[in-house]
Coordinates of C-alpha atoms and ligand atoms in Angstrom, one line a residue:
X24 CA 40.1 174.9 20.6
X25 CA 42.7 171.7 19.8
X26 CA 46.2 173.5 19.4
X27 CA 48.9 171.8 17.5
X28 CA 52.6 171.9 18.6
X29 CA 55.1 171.2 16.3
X30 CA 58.0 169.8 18.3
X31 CA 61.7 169.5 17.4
X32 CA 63.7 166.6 19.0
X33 CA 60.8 165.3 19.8
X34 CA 62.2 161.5 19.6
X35 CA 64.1 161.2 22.8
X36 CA 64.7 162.9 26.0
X37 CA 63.3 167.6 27.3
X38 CA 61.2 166.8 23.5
X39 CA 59.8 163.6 23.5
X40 CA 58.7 164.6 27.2
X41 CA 57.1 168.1 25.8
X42 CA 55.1 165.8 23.1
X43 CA 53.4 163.7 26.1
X44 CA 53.0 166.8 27.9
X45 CA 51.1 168.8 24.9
X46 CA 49.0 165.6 23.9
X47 CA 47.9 164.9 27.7
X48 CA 46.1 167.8 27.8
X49 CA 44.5 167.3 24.7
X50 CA 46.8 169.2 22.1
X51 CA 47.7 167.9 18.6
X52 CA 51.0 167.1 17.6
X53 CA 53.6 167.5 15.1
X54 CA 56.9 165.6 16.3
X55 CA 59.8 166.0 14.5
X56 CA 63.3 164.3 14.1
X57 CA 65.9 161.8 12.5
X58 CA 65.0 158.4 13.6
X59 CA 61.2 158.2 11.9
X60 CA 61.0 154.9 13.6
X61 CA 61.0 155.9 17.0
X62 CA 58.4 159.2 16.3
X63 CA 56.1 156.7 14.7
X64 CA 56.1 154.4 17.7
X65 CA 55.3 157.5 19.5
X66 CA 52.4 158.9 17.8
X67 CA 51.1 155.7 17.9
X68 CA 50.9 155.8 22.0
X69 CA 49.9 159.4 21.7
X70 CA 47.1 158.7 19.5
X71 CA 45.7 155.8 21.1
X72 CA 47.0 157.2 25.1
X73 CA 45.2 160.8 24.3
X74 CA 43.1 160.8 21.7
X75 CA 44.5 163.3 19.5
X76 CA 46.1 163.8 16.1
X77 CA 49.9 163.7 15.9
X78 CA 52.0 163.6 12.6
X79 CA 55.8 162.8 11.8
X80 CA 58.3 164.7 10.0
X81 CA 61.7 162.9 9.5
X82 CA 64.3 165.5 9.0
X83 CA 67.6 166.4 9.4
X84 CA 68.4 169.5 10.9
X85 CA 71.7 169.9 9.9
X86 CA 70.2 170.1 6.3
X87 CA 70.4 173.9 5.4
X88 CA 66.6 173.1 3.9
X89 CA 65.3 171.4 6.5
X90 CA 63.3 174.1 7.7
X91 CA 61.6 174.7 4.5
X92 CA 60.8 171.6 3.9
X93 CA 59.3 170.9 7.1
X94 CA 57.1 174.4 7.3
X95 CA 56.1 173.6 3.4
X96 CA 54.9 170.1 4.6
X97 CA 52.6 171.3 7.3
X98 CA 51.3 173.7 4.8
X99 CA 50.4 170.5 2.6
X100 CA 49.1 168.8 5.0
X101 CA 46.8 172.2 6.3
X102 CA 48.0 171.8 9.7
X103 CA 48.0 175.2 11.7
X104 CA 50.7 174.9 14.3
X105 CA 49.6 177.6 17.4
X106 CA 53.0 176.2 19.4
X107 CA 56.6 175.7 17.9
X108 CA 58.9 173.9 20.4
X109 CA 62.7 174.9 18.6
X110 CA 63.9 172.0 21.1
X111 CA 66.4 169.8 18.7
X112 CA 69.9 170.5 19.9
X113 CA 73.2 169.3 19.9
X114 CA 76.2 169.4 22.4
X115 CA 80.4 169.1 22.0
X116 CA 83.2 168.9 24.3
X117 CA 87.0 169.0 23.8
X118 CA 89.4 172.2 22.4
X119 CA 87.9 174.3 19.2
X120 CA 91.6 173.7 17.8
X121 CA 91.3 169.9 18.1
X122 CA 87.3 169.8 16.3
X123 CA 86.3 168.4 13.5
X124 CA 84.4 171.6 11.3
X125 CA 82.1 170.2 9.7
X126 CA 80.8 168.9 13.1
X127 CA 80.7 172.5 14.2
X128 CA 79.1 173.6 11.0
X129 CA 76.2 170.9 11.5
X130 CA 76.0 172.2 15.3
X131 CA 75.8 175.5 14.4
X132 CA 72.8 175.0 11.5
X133 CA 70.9 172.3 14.3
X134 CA 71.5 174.9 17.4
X135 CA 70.9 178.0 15.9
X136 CA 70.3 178.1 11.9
X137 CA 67.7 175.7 11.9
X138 CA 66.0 177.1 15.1
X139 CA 65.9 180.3 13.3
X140 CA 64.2 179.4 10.2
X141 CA 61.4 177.9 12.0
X142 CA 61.0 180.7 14.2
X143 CA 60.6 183.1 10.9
X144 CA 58.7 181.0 9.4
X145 CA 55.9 179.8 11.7
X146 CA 55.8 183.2 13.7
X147 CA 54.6 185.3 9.9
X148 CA 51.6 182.9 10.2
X149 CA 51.4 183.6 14.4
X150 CA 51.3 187.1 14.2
X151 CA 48.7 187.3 11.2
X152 CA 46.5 185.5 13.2
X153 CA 47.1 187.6 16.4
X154 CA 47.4 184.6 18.3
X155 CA 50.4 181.6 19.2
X156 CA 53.6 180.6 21.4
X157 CA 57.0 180.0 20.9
X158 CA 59.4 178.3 23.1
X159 CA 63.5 178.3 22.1
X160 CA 65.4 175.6 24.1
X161 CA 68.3 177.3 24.9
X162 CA 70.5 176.9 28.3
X163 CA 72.6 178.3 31.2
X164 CA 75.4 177.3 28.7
X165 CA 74.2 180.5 26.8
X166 CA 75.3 182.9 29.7
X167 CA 79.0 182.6 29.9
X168 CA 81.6 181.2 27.7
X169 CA 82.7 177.3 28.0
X170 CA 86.1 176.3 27.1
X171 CA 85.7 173.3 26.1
X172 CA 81.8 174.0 25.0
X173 CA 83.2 177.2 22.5
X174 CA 80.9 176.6 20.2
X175 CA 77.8 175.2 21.6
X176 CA 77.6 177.8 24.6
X177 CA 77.8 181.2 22.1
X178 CA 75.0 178.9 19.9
X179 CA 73.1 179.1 22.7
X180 CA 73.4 182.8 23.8
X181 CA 72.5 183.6 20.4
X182 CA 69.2 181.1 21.1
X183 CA 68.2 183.3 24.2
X184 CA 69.4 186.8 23.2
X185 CA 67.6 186.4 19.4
X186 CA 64.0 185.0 21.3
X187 CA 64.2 188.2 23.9
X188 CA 64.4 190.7 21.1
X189 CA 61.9 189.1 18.2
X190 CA 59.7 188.5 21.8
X191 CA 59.7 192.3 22.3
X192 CA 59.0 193.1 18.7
X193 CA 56.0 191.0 18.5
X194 CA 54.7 191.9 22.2
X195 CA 51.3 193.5 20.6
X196 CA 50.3 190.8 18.5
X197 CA 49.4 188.4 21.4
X198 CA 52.6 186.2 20.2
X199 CA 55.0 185.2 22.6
X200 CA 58.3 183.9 22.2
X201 CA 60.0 182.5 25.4
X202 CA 63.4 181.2 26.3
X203 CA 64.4 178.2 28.3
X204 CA 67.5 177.8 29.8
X205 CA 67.7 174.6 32.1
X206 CA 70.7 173.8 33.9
X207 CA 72.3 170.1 33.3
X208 CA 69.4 167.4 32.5
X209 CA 69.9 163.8 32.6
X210 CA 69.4 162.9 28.9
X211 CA 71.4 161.2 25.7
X212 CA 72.8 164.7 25.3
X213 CA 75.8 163.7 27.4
X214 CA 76.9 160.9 25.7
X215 CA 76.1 162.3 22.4
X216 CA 78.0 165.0 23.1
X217 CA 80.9 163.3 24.4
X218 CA 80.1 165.2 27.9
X219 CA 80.0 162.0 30.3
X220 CA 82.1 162.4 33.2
X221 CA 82.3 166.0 33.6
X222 CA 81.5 167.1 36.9
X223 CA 78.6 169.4 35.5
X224 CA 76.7 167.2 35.2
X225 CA 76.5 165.3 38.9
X226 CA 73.0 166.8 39.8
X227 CA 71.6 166.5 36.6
X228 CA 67.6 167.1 36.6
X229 CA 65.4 165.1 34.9
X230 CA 63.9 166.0 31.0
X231 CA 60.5 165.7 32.6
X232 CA 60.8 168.3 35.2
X233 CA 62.7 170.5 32.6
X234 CA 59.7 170.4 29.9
X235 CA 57.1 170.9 32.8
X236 CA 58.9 174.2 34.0
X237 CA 59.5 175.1 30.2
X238 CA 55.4 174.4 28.9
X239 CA 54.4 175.9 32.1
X240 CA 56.8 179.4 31.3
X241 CA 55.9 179.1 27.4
X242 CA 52.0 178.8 28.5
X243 CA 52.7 182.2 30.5
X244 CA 54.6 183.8 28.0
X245 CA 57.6 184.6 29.9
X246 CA 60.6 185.9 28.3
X247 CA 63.3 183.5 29.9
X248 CA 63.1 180.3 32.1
X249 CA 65.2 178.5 34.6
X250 CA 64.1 175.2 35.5
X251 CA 65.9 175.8 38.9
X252 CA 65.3 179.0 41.1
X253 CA 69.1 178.2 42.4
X254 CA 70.2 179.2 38.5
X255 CA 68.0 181.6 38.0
X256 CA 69.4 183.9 40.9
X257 CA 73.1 182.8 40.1
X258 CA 73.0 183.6 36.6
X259 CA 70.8 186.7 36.5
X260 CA 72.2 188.3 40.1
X261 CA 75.6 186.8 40.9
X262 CA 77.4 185.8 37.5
X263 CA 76.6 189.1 35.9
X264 CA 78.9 190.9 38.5
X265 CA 82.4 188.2 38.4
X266 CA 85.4 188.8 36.8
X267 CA 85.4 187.3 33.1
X268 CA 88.7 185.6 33.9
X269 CA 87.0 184.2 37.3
X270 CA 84.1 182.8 35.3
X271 CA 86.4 181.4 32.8
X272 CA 88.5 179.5 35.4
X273 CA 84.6 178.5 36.8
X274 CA 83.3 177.1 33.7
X275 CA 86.5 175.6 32.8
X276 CA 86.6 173.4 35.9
X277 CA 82.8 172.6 35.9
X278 CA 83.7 170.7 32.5
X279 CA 86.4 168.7 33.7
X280 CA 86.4 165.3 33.2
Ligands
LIG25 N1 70.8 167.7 28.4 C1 71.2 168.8 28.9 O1 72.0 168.8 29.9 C2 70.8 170.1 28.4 C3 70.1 170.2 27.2 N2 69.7 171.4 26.7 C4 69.1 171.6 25.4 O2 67.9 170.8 25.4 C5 67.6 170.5 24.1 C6 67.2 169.0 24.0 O3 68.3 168.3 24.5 P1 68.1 166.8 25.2 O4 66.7 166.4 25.3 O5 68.9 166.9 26.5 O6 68.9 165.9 24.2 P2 68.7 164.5 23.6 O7 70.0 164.1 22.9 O8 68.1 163.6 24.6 O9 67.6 164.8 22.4 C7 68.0 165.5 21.3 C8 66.8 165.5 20.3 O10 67.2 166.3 19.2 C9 67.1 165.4 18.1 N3 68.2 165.8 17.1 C10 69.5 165.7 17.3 N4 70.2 166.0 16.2 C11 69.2 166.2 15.2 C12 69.3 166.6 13.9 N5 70.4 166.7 13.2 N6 68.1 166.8 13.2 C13 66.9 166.6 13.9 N7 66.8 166.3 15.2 C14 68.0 166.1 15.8 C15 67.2 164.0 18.5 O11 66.5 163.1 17.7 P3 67.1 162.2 16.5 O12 68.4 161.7 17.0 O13 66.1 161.2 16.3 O14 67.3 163.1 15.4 C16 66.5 164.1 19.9 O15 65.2 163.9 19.7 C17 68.8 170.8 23.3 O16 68.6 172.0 22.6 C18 69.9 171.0 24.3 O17 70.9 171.9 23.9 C19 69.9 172.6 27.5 C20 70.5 172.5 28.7 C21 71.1 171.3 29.2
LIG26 C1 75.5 172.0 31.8 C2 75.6 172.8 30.7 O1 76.7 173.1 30.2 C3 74.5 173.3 30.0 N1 73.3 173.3 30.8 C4 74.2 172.6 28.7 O2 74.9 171.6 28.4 O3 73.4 173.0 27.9

């Protein structure tokens, strides 16, 4: 059976690579984004590349109704969506002190808010029908604090610790919910998130490789990806066991510009 995967930030860089991913082997689509321009020039290729159906829903996610207005518009349109991709995110970089709040207030309802909403409302519908996936974009970022990323790194712990539980409590219902965490990828994250020229990102991996990795985990249900086996031992066997202030003085540096 055709499945349909909505896709957040599916207009550039890991979410524009999921939607060629999905629709290459066969899948509908439902992209999702700001700049309706560019989505419609993709579901054009899609369409005539892969033969399938792909909509476009322009919306901002920093709206606090863009969810609803999103999940009510599939709903009118009688599209089932059997995969949500909560991929859409936004970066920072410089001192909490020295931000601009409403900036952090629209990262905050993108990263996190936003990502929720979909997740409640498109999993009701999953777990009724005893069937459909769920993958959260999340990121290393998530496991330890980021001076200079405050804000953005706790937005993302709460991204991997919030799919791990609702994963468990739907476990029966043949849903799964699964977590990605890729290490630094080479996409317009950096410069939109003011992050060029910090040393984290020197061996940044491409967003192809990341959303193979990431559809390939989602499509076996696990509960949390690395993109890199390198991360996944640091973070789950190494960084668990430092000294906060050591990890501080770790992360700190890794961000310097
Ligand atoms: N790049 C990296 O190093 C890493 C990224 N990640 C995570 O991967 C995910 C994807 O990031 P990546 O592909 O690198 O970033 P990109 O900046 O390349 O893509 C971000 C996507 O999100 C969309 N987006 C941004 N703001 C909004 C908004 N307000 N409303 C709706 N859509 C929005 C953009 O589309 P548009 O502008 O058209 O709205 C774009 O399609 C994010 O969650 C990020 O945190 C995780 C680890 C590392
Ligand atoms: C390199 C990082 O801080 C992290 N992967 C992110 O930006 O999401």
């Amino acid at each position: 059976m055709t499945q349909t995967a909505l896709i957040t930030g599916a207009s550039n860089g890991i979410g524009l690579e999921f939607a060629k991913i999905h629709a290459q082997k066969g899948g509908n689509v439902v992209l999702v984004a700001r700049s309706e321009d560019k989505l419609a020039q993709l579901a054009q290729e899609l369409e005539s590349q892969y033969n399938v159906k792909v909509w476009v829903i322009a919306q901002d996610l920093a709206q606090p109704n863009a969810a609803q207005t999103i999940f009510e518009t599939t709903e009118a349109q009688g599209i089932t969506v059997d995969i949500l991709i909560n991929n859409a995110g936004v970066g920072e970089y410089g001192l909490f002190i020295e931000q601009d709040l409403q900036d952090k207030h629209n990262l905050i309802q993108i990263n996190m808010t936003s990502l929720t909403d979909l997740t409640y409302l498109y999993l009701k519908g999953m777990v009724a029908c005893k069937q459909g996936k769920i993958l959260n974009v999340s990121s290393t970022a998530g496991f330890v604090p980021i001076p200079t990323q405050a804000i953005y790194s706790s937005s993302k712990a709460y991204v991997t610790t919030f799919s791990q539980a609702i994963a468990e409590e739907v476990r029966e219902s043949g849903v799964t919910v699964t977590a990605l965490c890729p290490g630094a990828v080479a996409t317009g994250f950096v410069e939109a998130g003011n992050l060029q020229g910090s040393s984290a990102w020197k061996n940044a991996q491409s967003a192809k490789s990341v959303a193979e990795c990431g559809y390939q985990a989602m499509m076996r249900g696990e509960l949390v990806a690395f993109n890199e086996g390198k991360l996944k031992f640091m973070f789950n066997w190494i960084m668990p066991f430092m000294p906060r202030s050591f990890i501080l003085k770790m992360t700190k540096q890794a961000m310097a510009k």
